CSV table of C-alpha atoms and ligand atoms in Angstrom, one decimal:
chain,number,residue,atom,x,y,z
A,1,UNK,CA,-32.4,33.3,-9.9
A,2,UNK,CA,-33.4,33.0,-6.3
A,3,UNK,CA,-37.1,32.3,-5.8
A,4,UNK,CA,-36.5,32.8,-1.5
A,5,UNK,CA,-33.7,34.9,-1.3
A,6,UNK,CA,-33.6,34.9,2.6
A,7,UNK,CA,-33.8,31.2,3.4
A,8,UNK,CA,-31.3,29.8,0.2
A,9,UNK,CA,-28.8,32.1,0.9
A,10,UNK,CA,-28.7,31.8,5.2
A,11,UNK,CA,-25.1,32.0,6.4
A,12,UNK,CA,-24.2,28.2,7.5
A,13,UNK,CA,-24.4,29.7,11.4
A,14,UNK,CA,-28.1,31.0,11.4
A,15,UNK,CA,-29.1,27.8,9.3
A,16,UNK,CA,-27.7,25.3,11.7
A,17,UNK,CA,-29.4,27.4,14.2
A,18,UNK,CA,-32.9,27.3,12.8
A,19,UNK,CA,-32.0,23.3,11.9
A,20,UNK,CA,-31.4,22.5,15.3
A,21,UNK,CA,-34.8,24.3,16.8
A,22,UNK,CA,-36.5,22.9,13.9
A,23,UNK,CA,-35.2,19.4,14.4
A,24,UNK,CA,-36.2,19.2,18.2
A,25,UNK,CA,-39.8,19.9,17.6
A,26,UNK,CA,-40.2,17.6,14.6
A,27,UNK,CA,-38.5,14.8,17.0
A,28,UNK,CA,-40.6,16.1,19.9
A,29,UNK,CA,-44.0,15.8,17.6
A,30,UNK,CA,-42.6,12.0,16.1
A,31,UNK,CA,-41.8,10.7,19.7
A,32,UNK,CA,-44.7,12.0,21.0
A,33,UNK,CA,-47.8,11.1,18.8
A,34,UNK,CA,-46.3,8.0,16.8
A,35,UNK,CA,-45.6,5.0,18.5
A,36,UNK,CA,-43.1,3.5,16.0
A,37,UNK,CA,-41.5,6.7,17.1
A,38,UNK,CA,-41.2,6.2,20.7
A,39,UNK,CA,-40.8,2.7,20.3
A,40,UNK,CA,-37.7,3.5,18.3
A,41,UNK,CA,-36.1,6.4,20.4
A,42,UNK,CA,-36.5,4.3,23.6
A,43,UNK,CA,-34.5,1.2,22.2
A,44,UNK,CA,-32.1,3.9,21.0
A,45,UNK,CA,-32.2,5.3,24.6
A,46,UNK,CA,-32.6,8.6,23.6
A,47,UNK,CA,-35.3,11.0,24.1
A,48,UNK,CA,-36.0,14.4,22.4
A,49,UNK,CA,-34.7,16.5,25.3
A,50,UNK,CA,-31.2,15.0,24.3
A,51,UNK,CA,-31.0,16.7,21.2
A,52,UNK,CA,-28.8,19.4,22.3
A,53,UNK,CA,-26.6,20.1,19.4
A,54,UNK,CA,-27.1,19.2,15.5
A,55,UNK,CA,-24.6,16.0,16.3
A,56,UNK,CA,-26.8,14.7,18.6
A,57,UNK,CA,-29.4,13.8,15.0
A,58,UNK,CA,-26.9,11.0,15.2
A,59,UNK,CA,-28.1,9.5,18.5
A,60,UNK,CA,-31.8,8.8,16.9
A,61,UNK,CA,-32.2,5.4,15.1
A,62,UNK,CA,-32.8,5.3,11.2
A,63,UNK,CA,-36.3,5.1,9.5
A,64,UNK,CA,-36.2,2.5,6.8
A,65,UNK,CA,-38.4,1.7,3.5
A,66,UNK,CA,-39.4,-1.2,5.6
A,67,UNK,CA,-41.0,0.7,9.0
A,68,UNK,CA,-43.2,2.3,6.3
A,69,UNK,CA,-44.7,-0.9,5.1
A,70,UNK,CA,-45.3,-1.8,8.6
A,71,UNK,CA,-46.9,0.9,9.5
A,72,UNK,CA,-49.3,1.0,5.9
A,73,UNK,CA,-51.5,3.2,5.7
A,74,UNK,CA,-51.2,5.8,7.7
A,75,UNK,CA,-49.6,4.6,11.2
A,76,UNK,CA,-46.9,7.0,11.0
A,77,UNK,CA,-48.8,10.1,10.2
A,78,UNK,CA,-47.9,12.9,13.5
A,79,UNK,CA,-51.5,14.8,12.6
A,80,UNK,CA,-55.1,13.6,12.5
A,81,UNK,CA,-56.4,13.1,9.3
A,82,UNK,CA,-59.1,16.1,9.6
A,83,UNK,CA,-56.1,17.8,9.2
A,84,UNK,CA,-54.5,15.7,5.9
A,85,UNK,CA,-55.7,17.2,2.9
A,86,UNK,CA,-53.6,15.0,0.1
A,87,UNK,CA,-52.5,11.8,0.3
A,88,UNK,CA,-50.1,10.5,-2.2
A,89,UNK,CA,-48.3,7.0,-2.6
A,90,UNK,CA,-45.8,4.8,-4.7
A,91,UNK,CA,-46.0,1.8,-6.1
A,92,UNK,CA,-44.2,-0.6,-4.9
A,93,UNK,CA,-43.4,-4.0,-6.5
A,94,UNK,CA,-43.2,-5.8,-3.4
A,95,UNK,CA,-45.2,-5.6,-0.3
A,96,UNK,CA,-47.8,-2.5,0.2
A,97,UNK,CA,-47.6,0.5,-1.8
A,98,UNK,CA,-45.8,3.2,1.1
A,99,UNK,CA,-48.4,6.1,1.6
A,100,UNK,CA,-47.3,9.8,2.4
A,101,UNK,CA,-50.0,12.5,3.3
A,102,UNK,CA,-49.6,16.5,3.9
A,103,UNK,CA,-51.7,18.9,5.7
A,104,UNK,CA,-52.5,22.2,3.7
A,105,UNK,CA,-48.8,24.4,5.1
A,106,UNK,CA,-47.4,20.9,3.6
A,107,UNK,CA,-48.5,21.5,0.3
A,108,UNK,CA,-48.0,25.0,0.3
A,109,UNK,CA,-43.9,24.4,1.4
A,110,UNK,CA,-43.9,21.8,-0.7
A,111,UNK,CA,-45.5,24.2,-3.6
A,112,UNK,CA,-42.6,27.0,-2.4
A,113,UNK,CA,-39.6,24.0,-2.7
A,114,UNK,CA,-40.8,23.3,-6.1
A,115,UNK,CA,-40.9,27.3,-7.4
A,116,UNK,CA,-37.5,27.4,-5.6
A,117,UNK,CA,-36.4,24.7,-8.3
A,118,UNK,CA,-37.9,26.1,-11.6
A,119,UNK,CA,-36.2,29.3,-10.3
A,120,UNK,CA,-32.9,27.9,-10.3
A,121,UNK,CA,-33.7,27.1,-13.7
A,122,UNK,CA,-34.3,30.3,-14.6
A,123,UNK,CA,-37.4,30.3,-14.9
A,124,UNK,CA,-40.1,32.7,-13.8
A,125,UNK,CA,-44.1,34.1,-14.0
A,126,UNK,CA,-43.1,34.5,-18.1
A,127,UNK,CA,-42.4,30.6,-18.8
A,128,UNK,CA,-44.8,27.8,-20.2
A,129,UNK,CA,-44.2,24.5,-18.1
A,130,UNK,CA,-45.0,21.4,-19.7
A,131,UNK,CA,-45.4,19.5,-16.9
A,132,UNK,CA,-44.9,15.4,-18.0
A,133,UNK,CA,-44.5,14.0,-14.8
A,134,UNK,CA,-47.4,11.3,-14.3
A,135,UNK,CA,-50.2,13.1,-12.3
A,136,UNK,CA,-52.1,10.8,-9.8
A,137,UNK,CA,-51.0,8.8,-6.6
A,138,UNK,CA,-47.4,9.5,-7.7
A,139,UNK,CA,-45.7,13.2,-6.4
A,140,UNK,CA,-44.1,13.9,-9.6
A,141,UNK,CA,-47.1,16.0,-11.4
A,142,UNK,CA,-48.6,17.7,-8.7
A,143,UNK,CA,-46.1,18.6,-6.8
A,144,UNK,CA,-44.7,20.3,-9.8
A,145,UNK,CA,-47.7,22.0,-11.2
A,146,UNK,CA,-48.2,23.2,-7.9
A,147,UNK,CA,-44.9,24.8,-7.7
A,148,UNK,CA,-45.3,26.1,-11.0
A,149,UNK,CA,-48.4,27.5,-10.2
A,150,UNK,CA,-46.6,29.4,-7.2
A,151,UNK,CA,-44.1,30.5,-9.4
A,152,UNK,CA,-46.5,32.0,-11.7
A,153,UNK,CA,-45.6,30.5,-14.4
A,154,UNK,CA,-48.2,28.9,-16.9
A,155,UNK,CA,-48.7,25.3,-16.9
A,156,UNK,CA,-49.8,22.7,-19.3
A,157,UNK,CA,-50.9,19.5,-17.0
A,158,UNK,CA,-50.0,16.8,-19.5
A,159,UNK,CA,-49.0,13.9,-17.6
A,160,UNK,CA,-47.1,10.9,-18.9
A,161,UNK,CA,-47.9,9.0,-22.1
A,162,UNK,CA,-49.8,9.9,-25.4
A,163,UNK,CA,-46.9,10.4,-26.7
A,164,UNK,CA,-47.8,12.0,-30.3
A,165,UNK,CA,-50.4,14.4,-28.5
A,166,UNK,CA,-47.1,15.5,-26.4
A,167,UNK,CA,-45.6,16.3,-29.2
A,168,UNK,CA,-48.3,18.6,-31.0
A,169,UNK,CA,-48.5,20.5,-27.3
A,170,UNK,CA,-45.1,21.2,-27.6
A,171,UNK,CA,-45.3,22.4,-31.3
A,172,UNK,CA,-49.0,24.5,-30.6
A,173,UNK,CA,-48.6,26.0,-27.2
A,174,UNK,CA,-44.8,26.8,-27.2
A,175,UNK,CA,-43.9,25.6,-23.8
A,176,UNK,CA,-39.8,27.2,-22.8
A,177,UNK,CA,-39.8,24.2,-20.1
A,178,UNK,CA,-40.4,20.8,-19.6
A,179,UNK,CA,-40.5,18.9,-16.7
A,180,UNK,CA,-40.4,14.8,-16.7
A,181,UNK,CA,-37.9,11.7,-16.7
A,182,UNK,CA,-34.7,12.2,-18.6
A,183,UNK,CA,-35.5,8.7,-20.3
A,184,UNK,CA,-38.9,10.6,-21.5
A,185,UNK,CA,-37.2,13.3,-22.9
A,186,UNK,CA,-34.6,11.4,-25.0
A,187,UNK,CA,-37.9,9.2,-25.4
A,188,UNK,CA,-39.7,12.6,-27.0
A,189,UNK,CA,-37.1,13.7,-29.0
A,190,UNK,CA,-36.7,10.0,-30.4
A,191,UNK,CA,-40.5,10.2,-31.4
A,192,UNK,CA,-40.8,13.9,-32.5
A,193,UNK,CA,-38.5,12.9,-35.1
A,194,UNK,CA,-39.9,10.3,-36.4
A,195,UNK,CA,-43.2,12.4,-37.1
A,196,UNK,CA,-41.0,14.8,-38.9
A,197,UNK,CA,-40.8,17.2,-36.3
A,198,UNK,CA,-37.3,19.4,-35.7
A,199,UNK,CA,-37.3,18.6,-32.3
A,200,UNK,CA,-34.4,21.2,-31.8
A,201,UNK,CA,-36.6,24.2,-33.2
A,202,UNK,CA,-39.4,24.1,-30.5
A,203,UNK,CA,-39.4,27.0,-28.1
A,204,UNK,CA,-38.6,24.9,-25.3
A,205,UNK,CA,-34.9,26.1,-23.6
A,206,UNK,CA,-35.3,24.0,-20.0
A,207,UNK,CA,-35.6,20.8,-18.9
A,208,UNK,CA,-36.1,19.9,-15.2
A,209,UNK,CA,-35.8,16.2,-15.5
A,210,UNK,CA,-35.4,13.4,-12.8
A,211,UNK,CA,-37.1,10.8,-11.0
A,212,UNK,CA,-34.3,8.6,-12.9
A,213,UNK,CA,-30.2,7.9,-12.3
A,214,UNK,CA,-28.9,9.7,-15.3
A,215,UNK,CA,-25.9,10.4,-16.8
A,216,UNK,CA,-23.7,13.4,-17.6
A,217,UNK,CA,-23.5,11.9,-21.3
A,218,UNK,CA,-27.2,11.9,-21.3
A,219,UNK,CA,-27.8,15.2,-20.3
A,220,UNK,CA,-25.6,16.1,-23.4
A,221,UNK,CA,-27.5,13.9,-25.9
A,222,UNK,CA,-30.8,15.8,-24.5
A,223,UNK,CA,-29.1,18.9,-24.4
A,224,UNK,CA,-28.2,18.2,-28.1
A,225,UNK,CA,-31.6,16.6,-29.3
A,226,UNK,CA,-34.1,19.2,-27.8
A,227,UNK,CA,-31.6,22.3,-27.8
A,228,UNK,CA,-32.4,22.8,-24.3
A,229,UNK,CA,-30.7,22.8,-21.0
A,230,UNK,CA,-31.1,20.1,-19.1
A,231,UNK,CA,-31.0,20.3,-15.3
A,232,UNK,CA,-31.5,17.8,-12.4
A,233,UNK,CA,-34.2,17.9,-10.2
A,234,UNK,CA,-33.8,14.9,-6.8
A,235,UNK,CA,-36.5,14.3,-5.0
A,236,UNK,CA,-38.9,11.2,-3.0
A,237,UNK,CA,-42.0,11.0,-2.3
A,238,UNK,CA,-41.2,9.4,1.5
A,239,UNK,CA,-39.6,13.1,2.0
A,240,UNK,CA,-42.1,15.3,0.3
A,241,UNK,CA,-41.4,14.4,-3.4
A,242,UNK,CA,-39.8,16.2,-6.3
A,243,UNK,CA,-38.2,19.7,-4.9
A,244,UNK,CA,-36.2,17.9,-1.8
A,245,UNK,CA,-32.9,19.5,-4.5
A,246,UNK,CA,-31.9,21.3,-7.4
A,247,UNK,CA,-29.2,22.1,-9.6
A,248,UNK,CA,-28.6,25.7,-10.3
A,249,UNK,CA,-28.4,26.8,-14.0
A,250,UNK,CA,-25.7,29.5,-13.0
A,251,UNK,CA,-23.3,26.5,-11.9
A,252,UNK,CA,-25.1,23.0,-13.6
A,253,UNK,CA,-23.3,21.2,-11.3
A,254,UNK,CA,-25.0,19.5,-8.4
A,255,UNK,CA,-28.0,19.6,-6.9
A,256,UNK,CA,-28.5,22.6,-3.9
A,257,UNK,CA,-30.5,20.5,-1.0
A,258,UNK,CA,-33.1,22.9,0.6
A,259,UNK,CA,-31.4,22.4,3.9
A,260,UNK,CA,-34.0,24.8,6.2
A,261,UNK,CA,-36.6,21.9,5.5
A,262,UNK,CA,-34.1,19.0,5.3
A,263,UNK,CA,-31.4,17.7,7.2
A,264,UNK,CA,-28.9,15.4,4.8
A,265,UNK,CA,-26.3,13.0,5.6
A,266,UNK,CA,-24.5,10.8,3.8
A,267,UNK,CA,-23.4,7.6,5.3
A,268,UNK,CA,-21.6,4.5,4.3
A,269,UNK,CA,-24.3,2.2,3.9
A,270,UNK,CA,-22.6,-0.8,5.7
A,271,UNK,CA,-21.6,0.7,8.5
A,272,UNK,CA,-24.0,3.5,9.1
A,273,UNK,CA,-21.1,5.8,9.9
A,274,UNK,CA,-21.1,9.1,7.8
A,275,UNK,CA,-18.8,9.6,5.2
A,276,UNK,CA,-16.4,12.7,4.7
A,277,UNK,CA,-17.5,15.7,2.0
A,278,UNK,CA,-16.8,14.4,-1.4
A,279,UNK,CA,-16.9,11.2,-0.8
A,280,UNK,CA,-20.1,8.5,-2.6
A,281,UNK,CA,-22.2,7.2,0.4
A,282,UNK,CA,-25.9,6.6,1.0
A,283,UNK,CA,-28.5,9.8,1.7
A,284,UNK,CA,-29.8,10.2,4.3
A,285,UNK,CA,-32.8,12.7,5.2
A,286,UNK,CA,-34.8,14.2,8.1
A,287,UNK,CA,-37.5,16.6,7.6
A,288,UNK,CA,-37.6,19.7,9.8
A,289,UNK,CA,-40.9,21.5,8.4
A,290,UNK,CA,-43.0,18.9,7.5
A,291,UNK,CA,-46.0,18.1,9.4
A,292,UNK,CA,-48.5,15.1,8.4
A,293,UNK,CA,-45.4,12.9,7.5
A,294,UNK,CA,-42.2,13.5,9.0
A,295,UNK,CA,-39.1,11.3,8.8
A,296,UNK,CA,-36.1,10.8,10.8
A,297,UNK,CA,-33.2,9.6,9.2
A,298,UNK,CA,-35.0,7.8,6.2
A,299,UNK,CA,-32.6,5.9,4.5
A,300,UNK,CA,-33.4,6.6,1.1
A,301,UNK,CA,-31.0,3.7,-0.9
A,302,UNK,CA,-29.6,6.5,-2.8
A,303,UNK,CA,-25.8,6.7,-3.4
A,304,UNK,CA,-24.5,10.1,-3.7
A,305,UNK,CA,-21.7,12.4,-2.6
A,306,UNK,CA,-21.9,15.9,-1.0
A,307,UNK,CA,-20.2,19.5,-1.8
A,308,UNK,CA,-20.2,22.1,0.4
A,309,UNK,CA,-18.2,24.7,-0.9
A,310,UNK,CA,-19.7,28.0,-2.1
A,311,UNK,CA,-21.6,28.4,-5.6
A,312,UNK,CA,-21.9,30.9,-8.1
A,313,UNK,CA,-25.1,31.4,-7.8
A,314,UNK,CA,-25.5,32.8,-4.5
A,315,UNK,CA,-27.2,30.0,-2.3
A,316,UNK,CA,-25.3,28.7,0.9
A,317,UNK,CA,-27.1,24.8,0.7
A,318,UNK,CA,-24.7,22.1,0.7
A,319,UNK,CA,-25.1,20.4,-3.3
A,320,UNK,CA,-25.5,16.9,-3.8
A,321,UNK,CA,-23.8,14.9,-7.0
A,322,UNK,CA,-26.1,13.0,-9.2
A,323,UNK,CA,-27.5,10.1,-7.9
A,324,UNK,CA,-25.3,7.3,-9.5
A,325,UNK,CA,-27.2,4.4,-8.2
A,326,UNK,CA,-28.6,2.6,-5.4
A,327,UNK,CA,-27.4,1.3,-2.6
A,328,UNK,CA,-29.6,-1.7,-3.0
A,329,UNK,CA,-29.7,-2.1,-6.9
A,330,UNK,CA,-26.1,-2.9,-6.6
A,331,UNK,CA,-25.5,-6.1,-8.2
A,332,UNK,CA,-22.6,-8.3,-7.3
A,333,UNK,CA,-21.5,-10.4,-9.8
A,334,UNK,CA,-18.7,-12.9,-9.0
A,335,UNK,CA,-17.9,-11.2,-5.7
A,336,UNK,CA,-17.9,-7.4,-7.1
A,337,UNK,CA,-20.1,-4.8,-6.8
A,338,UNK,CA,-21.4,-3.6,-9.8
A,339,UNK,CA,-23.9,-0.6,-10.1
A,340,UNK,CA,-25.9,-0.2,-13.1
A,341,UNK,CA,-24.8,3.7,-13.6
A,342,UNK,CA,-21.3,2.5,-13.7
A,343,UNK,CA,-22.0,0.3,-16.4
A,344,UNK,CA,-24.1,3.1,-18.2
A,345,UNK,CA,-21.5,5.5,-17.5
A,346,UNK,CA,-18.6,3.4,-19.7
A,347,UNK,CA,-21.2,2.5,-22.8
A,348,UNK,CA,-22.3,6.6,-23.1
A,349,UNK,CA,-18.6,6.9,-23.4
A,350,UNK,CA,-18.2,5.7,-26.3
A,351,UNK,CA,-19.3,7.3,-29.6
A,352,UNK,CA,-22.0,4.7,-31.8
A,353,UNK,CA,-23.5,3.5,-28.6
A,354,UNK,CA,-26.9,4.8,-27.3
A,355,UNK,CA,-28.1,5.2,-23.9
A,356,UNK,CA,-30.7,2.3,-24.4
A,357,UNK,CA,-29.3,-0.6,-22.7
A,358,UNK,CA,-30.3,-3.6,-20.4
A,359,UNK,CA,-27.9,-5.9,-17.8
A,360,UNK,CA,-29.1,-9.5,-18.1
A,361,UNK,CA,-27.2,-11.4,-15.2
A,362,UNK,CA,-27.7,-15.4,-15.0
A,363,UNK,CA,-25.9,-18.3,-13.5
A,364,UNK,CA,-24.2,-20.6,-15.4
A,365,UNK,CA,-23.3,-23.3,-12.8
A,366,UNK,CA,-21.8,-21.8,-10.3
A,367,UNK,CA,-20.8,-18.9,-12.0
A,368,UNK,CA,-22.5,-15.6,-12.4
A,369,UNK,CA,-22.7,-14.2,-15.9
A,370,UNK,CA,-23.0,-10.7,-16.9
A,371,UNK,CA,-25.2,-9.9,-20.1
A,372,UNK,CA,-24.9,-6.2,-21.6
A,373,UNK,CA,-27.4,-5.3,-24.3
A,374,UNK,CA,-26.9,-1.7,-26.0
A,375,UNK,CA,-28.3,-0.2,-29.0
A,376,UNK,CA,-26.2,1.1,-31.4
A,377,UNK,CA,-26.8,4.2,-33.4
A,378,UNK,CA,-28.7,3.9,-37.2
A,379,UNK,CA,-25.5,5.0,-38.6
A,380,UNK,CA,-23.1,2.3,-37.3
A,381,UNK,CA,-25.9,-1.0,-37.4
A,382,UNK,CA,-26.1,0.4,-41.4
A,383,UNK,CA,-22.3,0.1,-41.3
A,384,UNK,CA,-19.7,-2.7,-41.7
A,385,UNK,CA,-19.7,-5.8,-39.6
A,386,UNK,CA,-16.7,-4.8,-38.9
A,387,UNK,CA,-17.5,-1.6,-37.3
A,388,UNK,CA,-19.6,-3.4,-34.7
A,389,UNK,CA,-17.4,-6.1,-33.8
A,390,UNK,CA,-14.5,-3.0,-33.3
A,391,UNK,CA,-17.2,-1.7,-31.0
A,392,UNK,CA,-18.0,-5.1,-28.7
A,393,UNK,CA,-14.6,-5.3,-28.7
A,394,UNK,CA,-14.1,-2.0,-26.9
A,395,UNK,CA,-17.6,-2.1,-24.5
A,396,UNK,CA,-16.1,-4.9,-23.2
A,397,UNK,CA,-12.4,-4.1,-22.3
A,398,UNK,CA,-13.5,-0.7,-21.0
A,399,UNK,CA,-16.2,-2.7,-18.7
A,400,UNK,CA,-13.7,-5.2,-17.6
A,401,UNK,CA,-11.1,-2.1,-16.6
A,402,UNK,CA,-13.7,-0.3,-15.0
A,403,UNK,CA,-15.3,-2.9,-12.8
A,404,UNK,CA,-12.8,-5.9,-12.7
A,405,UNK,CA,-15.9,-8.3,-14.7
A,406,UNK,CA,-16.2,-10.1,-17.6
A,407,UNK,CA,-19.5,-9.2,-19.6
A,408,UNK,CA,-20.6,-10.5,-22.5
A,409,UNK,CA,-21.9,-7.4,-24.9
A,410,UNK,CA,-24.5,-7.5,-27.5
A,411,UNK,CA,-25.2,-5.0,-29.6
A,412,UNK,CA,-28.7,-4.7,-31.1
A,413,UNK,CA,-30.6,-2.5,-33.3
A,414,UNK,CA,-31.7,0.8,-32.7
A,415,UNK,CA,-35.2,0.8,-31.1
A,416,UNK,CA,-35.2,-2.7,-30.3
A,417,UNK,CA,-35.0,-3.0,-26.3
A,418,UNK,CA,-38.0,-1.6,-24.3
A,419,UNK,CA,-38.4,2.2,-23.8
A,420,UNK,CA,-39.5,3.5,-20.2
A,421,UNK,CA,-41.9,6.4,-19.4
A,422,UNK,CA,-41.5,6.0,-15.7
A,423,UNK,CA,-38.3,4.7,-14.0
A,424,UNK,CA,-36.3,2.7,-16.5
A,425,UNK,CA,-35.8,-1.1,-15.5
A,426,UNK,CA,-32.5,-1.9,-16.4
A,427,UNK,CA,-31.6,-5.2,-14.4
A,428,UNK,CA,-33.2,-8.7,-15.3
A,429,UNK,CA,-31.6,-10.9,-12.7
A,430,UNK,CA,-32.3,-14.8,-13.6
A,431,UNK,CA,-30.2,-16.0,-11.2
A,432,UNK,CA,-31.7,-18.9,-8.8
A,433,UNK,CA,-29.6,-18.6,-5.4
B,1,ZN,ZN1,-25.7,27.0,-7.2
C-alpha cells in the first residue's frame, strides 16, 4: 500500500527536478542563516548560486557527527526557536549529546514519512500499533506514534522496558503491529515464553523493527518466533529520525528512501568519492524539506549499498540494503577489517547457534586477539560435549574463511551474555594502543 501515491511513485525526471529546486533553497537557507554553513561553503569555494544541476550537491563540503558537537545546542538550527516546537537528542557516549529540533511542518512531514512506512507494511486506520520504541529525548517513539496517529491507526504508547507488562498488552489489547529494536523483539519472544505465553498465537502479523544492524537470519528467527513479518525500518535522528526509509512488504527486500525529502549518496568512506549502484559504501544524506535542522551531506557512518531498479510495489525511490555495519565500528584486527555484522552474519548461519553474541578483542603482546562469545541453543548445551566442540570447530573455520582471522570461540549457555533494549553493544575492545 501507498500512503502518498503522488510523491512515492514520481517518475525519476520530475523527482530530480523537485530535488534540485528543493536542494537550492535548503543550501540557500543553511548558507545564509548558519555560520558553520557559510564558513563551510566559502572554504569549499562554493556558494548556493552554483548549484546548477543535482551533481553540483557534490561541490558542498560534508557535515560530520563532529560539526554537531561543536555547534551544541542549537548553533546549527536555520529558524528561531519561537518557531521550534520539539526538540529531541541522542545520547552520546562521548562528548555532548547532538540536539535536533523541528518546527511544527517538521513534525507534520516527519508524521507523513512515518505513515508512509507503516503503509508499506500494510498497514492502515484498522491496525493496533504497539509502539516499543523508547519515548523521550530519543526519535524512535514519537516519531512513530505520530505517524501512526496520521495513519489512523490505533496506538498503544508503550515505550521500552517492563517487559512482562509488554507482554500482557500484547495478549489484552491485540495489537496486529509492533514497532521497536529487532533485538527487543527476539528479546519479547524469549520472555513471553518463559511466562508461558505462545508467543506465535498473538494477533500481531507486523513488525517494523530497526534502530539496530540486523540480520537476514534474524528477521527469520523473529519471523518464526512471533509469526509475524518482520520489516526494516532506517532512520537517524540527525536526519529527522525513524521514517528517513522503508522496506516494502510487497518486495521485503530493501529499504525505499523517501527521496522528495532526502537526497542519498553513497560514498567510499576513505576517499569520499561515490560508489557505483550495488556496491557497500557509506550514506550519505541531505535534507530537502526540513526546516529547523537541515543537513548537508551528513555523513551518517552507516555502510550500505543502493538499488535502483524498479519494485513491485509501485514506488520509484531508490532502496537501500540493510545496514551491515558502520563505517566507524569497523574493527581491524591484525591489519583486517572486521565488521561486527560480518561476524554475526557467519554464526546465524549455522544451525545450534543463537543470535546473542559478543566480540572481545585484546592484545596479547603485540598481537591482536579476537574473542567470539555465542550462545548456543537449550537443545545443543543439554547435548553431548561432543556436539559443541563439532560446533567451535566449525564457527571458527567459517570465520577464518570469511574474514582471513583467527578467533577464538566460546560457546556459552543460553541466556548468559547481556540482553539489549536499546542498541545492542557488541564490541568490548581491551586493547591499550
Ligand atoms: Zn518496493
Amino acid at each position: 500500500m501507498i500512503f502518498n501515491y503522488e510523491f512515492e511513485t514520481l517518475p525519476r525526471e520530475a523527482l530530480e527536478a523537485l530535488q534540485l529546486k528543493r536542494l537550492q533553497q535548503v543550501a540557500a537557507r543553511c548558507y545564509h542563516t548558519v555560520s558553520f554553513y557559510r564558513k563551510a561553503f566559502d572554504n569549499a569555494k562554493v556558494k548556493p548560486e552554483d548549484i546548477k544541476s543535482l551533481d553540483d550537491l557534490r561541490r558542498l563540503p560534508f557535515t560530520v557527527k563532529q560539526d554537531l558537537r561543536d555547534n551544541y545546542p542549537f548553533g546549527l538550527f536555520t529558524v528561531p526557536m519561537n518557531n521550534v516546537v520539539r526538540l529531541h537528542a541522542s545520547t552520546g557516549t562521548t562528548g555532548n549529546a547532538t540536539v535536533v529540533g523541528y518546527t511544527k511542518r517538521d513534525i507534520e512531514t516527519w508524521a507523513e514519512l512515518m505513515a508512509r512506512c507503516f503503509s508499506a507494511a500494510g498497514l492502515t486506520s484498522n491496525d493496533i500499533i504497539h509502539n516499543a520504541y523508547g519515548y523521550g529525548l530519543f526519535t524512535g517513539g514519537l516519531g512513530a506514534h505520530y505517524g501512526a496517529e496520521k495513519l489512523g491507526a490505533s496506538v498503544i504508547p508503550m515505550s521500552g522496558g517492563s517487559t512482562k507488562r509488554q507482554i500482557v498488552i500484547l495478549q489484552d489489547f491485540g495489537p496486529t503491529a509492533i514497532c521497536c529494536t529487532p533485538s527487543y523483539a527476539l528479546f519479547l519472544a524469549e520472555a513471553g515464553k518463559d511466562m508461558g505465553v505462545d508467543m506465535r498465537a498473538l494477533k500481531l502479523r507486523v513488525g517494523i523493527l530497526g534502530a539496530e544492524p540486523w540480520s537476514e537470519r534474524m528477521r527469520q528467527e523473529i519471523e518464526d518466533k512471533l509469526n509475524i513479518t518482520a520489516l526494516n525500518i532506517y532512520g537517524l535522528s540527525e536526519i529527522i529520525g525513524p521514517g528517513v526509509s522503508m522496506e516494502c512488504a510487497e518486495a521485503k527486500n530493501g529499504m525505499h528512501i523517501f527521496e522528495d525529502n532526502f537526497i542519498v549518496e553513497c560514498i567510499n568512506p576513505v576517499s569520499g568519492e561515490p560508489v557505483p549502484y550495488g556496491q557497500p559504501g557509506e550514506l550519505v544524506f541531505t535534507t530537502i524539506t526540513k526546516e529547523a535542522f537541515p543537513l548537508i551531506r551528513y555523513r551518517t557512518k552507516d555502510m550500505s549499498c543502493l538499488h535502483p531498479e524498479p519494485c513491485r510495489c509501485g514506488r520509484t525511490f531508490v532502496k537501500m540494503e540493510r545496514v551491515t555495519g558502520r563505517s566507524d565500528d569497523m574493527l581491524i584486527i591484525r591489519g583486517v577489517n572486521v565488521y561486527p555484522s560480518q561476524i554475526e552474519s557467519v554464526l546465524l548461519n549455522i544451525e545450534g547457534l543463537e543470535p546473542h553474541y559478543q566480540l572481545v578483542v585484546d592484545r596479547e603482546g603485540t598481537l591482536d586477539t579476537l574473542e567470539v562469545q555465542v550462545e548456543v541453543s537449550e537443545k545443543v548445551f543439554s547435548d553431548e560435549v561432543r556436539i559443541l566442540q563439532k560446533l567451535e570447530k566449525r564457527l571458527t573455520k567459517d570465520i577464518k574463511d570469511l574474514l582471513g582471522v583467527s578467533a577464538k570461540v566460546k560457546l556459552v549457555e543460553p541466556k548468559t551474555l547481556q540482553r539489549f533494549e536499546g542498541k545492542a553493544q557488541r564490541v568490548t575492545d581491551k586493547r591499550k594502543i
